C-alpha positions as CSV (number, residue, x, y, z in Angstrom):
1,M,0.0,0.0,0.0
2,A,2.9,2.4,0.7
3,E,4.2,2.1,-2.8
4,Y,0.8,2.7,-4.4
5,S,0.2,5.7,-2.1
6,C,3.5,7.2,-3.3
7,G,2.6,6.7,-6.9
8,Q,-0.7,8.4,-6.5
9,N,0.9,11.3,-4.7
10,L,3.4,11.8,-7.5
11,A,0.6,11.7,-10.0
12,R,-1.3,14.4,-8.1
13,L,1.9,16.5,-7.8
14,F,2.5,16.3,-11.5
15,L,-1.1,17.4,-12.3
16,V,-0.9,20.2,-9.7
17,I,2.4,21.7,-11.1
18,F,1.3,21.4,-14.7
19,N,-2.1,22.9,-14.1
20,L,-0.9,25.7,-11.9
21,I,1.0,26.9,-15.0
22,F,-2.4,26.9,-16.8
23,V,-4.0,28.9,-14.0
24,I,-1.2,31.5,-14.1
25,V,-1.3,31.8,-17.9
26,G,-5.1,32.1,-17.8
27,L,-5.0,34.8,-15.2
28,A,-2.4,36.7,-17.1
29,L,-4.5,36.6,-20.3
30,I,-7.6,37.8,-18.3
31,V,-5.6,40.7,-16.8
32,V,-4.1,41.8,-20.1
33,G,-7.5,41.5,-21.8
34,G,-9.1,43.5,-19.0
35,L,-6.5,46.2,-19.2
36,L,-7.0,46.4,-23.0
37,K,-10.7,46.7,-22.6
38,A,-10.4,49.4,-19.9
39,G,-7.8,51.3,-22.0
40,A,-5.3,51.4,-19.2
41,E,-2.4,53.8,-19.3
42,F,0.1,51.1,-19.8
43,L,-1.0,51.0,-23.4
44,D,1.0,54.3,-23.9
45,V,4.2,52.2,-24.0
46,L,2.8,50.4,-27.1
47,G,2.2,53.7,-28.9
48,S,-0.9,55.7,-29.7
49,F,-1.6,53.6,-32.8
50,V,-2.4,50.5,-30.6
51,K,-4.9,52.5,-28.5
52,E,-6.7,53.7,-31.7
53,I,-7.1,50.2,-33.2
54,P,-10.7,49.8,-34.3
55,G,-12.3,46.7,-32.7
56,L,-9.7,46.7,-29.8
57,G,-12.6,46.1,-27.4
58,N,-13.6,42.9,-29.3
59,I,-9.9,41.7,-29.4
60,A,-9.8,42.3,-25.6
61,I,-13.0,40.2,-25.1
62,A,-11.5,37.4,-27.1
63,I,-8.3,37.4,-25.0
64,I,-10.4,37.4,-21.8
65,A,-12.5,34.5,-23.1
66,F,-9.4,32.5,-24.1
67,G,-7.9,33.2,-20.7
68,V,-11.0,32.1,-18.9
69,V,-11.0,28.8,-20.8
70,I,-7.3,28.2,-19.9
71,F,-7.9,29.2,-16.3
72,L,-10.8,26.8,-15.9
73,I,-8.9,23.9,-17.4
74,G,-6.1,24.6,-14.9
75,I,-8.6,24.8,-12.0
76,F,-10.3,21.6,-13.0
77,G,-6.9,19.8,-13.1
78,T,-5.6,21.3,-9.9
79,C,-8.6,21.1,-7.7
80,G,-9.7,17.7,-9.1
81,S,-6.3,16.2,-8.3
82,C,-5.8,17.9,-4.9
83,C,-9.3,17.4,-3.5
84,S,-10.0,14.1,-5.3
85,V,-13.1,15.6,-7.1
86,R,-14.0,12.9,-9.6
87,C,-16.3,15.0,-11.9
88,M,-13.6,17.7,-12.2
89,L,-11.0,15.2,-13.2
90,I,-13.2,13.6,-15.8
91,L,-14.1,17.0,-17.3
92,Y,-10.4,17.9,-17.3
93,A,-9.4,14.7,-19.0
94,V,-12.1,15.2,-21.7
95,L,-10.9,18.8,-22.4
96,V,-7.3,17.8,-22.6
97,M,-8.3,14.9,-25.0
98,I,-10.0,17.4,-27.3
99,I,-6.9,19.6,-27.3
100,T,-4.7,16.6,-28.0
101,L,-6.8,15.4,-30.9
102,A,-6.8,18.9,-32.4
103,E,-3.0,19.0,-32.3
104,V,-2.8,15.5,-33.9
105,V,-5.2,16.5,-36.7
106,I,-3.1,19.7,-37.4
107,V,0.1,17.6,-37.6
108,A,-1.6,15.0,-39.8
109,L,-2.8,17.8,-42.2
110,L,0.7,19.3,-42.3
111,F,2.3,16.1,-43.4
112,S,-0.5,15.0,-45.7
113,G,-0.3,18.2,-47.8
114,T,-3.9,19.1,-47.1
115,L,-2.7,22.0,-44.8
116,D,-0.9,23.6,-47.8
117,K,-4.2,24.0,-49.7
118,T,-6.1,25.1,-46.6
119,V,-3.5,27.8,-45.7
120,T,-3.3,29.0,-49.3
121,K,-7.0,29.3,-49.5
122,G,-7.2,31.0,-46.1
123,F,-4.7,33.7,-47.2
124,S,-6.6,34.2,-50.5
125,N,-9.8,34.8,-48.6
126,L,-8.1,37.1,-46.1
127,T,-6.5,39.3,-48.7
128,K,-9.9,40.1,-50.2
129,K,-10.5,42.4,-47.2
130,Y,-7.3,44.4,-47.9
131,K,-7.7,48.0,-48.9
132,M,-4.9,49.7,-50.8
133,P,-3.6,52.7,-48.9
134,A,-4.4,56.0,-50.5
135,D,-1.1,57.5,-49.2
136,I,1.9,55.4,-48.5
137,A,3.2,58.0,-46.1
138,K,0.1,57.6,-43.9
139,I,-0.1,53.8,-44.2
140,D,-0.6,53.4,-40.4
141,A,-3.8,55.5,-40.5
142,D,-5.8,52.9,-42.4
143,D,-7.9,50.0,-41.1
144,I,-6.5,47.4,-38.8
145,V,-7.3,44.4,-41.0
146,S,-5.2,45.8,-43.8
147,R,-2.4,46.6,-41.5
148,L,-2.4,43.1,-40.1
149,I,-2.1,41.7,-43.6
150,D,0.7,44.2,-44.3
151,A,2.5,42.7,-41.2
152,V,2.1,39.2,-42.7
153,F,3.5,40.3,-46.1
154,I,6.5,42.0,-44.4
155,S,7.2,39.2,-41.9
156,L,6.9,36.3,-44.4
157,K,8.4,38.3,-47.3
158,C,5.5,37.4,-49.5
159,C,2.7,39.0,-51.6
160,D,-0.8,37.7,-52.3
161,Y,-2.1,40.6,-54.4
162,E,-4.4,38.8,-56.8
163,N,-7.6,39.2,-54.7
164,I,-6.9,42.7,-53.5
165,V,-9.1,45.3,-55.1
166,G,-7.1,47.9,-57.0
167,A,-3.9,45.7,-57.1
168,T,-2.4,44.3,-60.3
169,S,0.9,42.9,-61.4
170,N,1.9,46.6,-62.1
171,K,0.6,48.0,-58.8
172,I,1.0,46.1,-55.6
173,P,0.6,46.9,-51.8
174,P,3.6,48.8,-50.5
175,S,4.2,46.0,-47.9
176,C,5.1,43.7,-50.8
177,C,8.1,45.9,-51.5
178,K,11.6,45.0,-50.1
179,G,12.9,47.4,-47.5
180,L,9.6,48.7,-46.2
181,S,9.7,49.4,-42.5
182,R,8.4,51.9,-39.9
183,K,11.8,53.6,-40.0
184,V,11.5,54.2,-43.8
185,L,8.0,55.5,-43.4
186,E,9.1,57.9,-40.7
187,S,12.1,59.1,-42.7
188,G,9.8,60.4,-45.4
189,D,12.1,59.1,-48.2
190,L,9.7,56.8,-50.0
191,T,11.2,57.0,-53.5
192,A,12.2,53.4,-53.7
193,I,8.9,52.2,-52.2
194,Q,6.9,54.3,-54.6
195,A,8.9,52.9,-57.5
196,C,8.3,49.4,-56.4
197,N,4.7,50.1,-55.7
198,N,4.1,51.2,-59.3
199,S,6.6,49.0,-61.1
200,P,7.2,45.8,-59.1
201,S,9.8,43.2,-60.0
202,D,11.6,40.3,-58.4
203,A,14.5,42.6,-57.6
204,N,12.5,45.2,-55.6
205,S,9.5,43.1,-54.3
206,Y,8.1,39.7,-53.3
207,I,5.5,39.8,-56.1
208,N,6.1,36.1,-57.1
209,K,6.2,34.7,-53.6
210,R,2.8,33.5,-52.1
211,C,2.2,33.8,-48.4
212,G,0.7,30.3,-48.0
213,V,3.8,28.8,-49.6
214,A,6.1,31.0,-47.5
215,L,4.3,30.0,-44.2
216,I,4.5,26.2,-45.0
217,D,8.1,26.6,-46.0
218,M,8.9,28.3,-42.8
219,M,7.2,25.6,-40.8
220,R,9.1,22.9,-42.7
221,D,12.4,24.7,-42.3
222,N,11.8,24.5,-38.6
223,Q,10.3,21.1,-38.7
224,A,12.7,19.6,-36.1
225,Y,11.7,22.3,-33.5
226,V,8.0,21.9,-34.3
227,I,8.2,18.1,-34.0
228,G,10.2,18.4,-30.8
229,I,7.8,20.8,-29.1
230,G,4.8,18.8,-30.4
231,V,6.1,15.5,-29.0
232,A,6.9,17.1,-25.6
233,L,3.4,18.6,-25.4
234,L,1.8,15.3,-26.5
235,V,3.7,13.3,-23.8
236,I,2.7,15.8,-21.1
237,E,-1.0,15.8,-22.3
238,L,-1.1,12.0,-22.4
239,L,0.4,11.9,-18.9
240,C,-2.2,14.4,-17.7
241,I,-5.0,12.3,-19.2
242,F,-3.6,9.0,-17.8
243,F,-3.0,10.4,-14.3
244,S,-6.4,12.1,-14.0
245,L,-8.2,8.9,-15.1
246,W,-6.0,6.8,-12.9
247,I,-6.8,9.0,-9.8
248,C,-10.5,8.7,-10.8
249,S,-10.3,4.9,-10.7
250,Q,-8.6,5.0,-7.3
251,I,-11.4,7.3,-6.0
252,N,-13.9,4.7,-7.2
253,K,-12.0,1.9,-5.5
254,K,-11.8,3.9,-2.3
255,N,-15.6,4.6,-2.4
256,R,-16.4,1.0,-2.9
257,V,-14.2,-0.1,0.0
258,S,-15.7,2.6,2.2
259,S,-19.2,1.4,1.4
260,I,-18.5,-2.2,2.4
């Protein structure tokens, strides 16, 4: 009995430590979302542009909601294992199973090639919402969706211009041009960007590189890290599921013995 009791205590300790991390992360997301929603003064350090983002309130609500979900999962795992609450442990195991299955599906799609088509189609649909800036010098003053797409173009060094209204092979979004940065915009010297914008080529732009392909290539270039992190998460999640269900079974045995 002593060995079994030690094993059960180790299982509970593992669940408590892992799920306390969930609780802390969830609380952090809730706090950040709450501060964004309230428009706290700390946003000043991020710049006035962040505070003026249209729909910032909705983004804050989404962050809070995600934080609440993470927090509840952590609470179910922590309290269920500490206090031997069977219903909490079962619910916790089910939620972790759902997350694990979602991760497995994503990995399967990545290696099957289906994810390539899904990502490419997703980018194509997203770029339909892009609005060409009327003035390159005031690019930050436009809508947030377009600016997020600009961020994707710049970070992935790609250009999905086909579905953008007003864009052609002879006139592309400025963010598709090589060398565009906030420093360049603030300098006021936009000669090279304007030349690229109106006469793009492989030398001055990413006009022939699609974002879906760029993203998949980046993931495959870092495949070893992705696989390593994925395997580590999978092992931890499977251990959480196993330990939570095992503790549940021990609770049932204890209840049966107590009732005799």
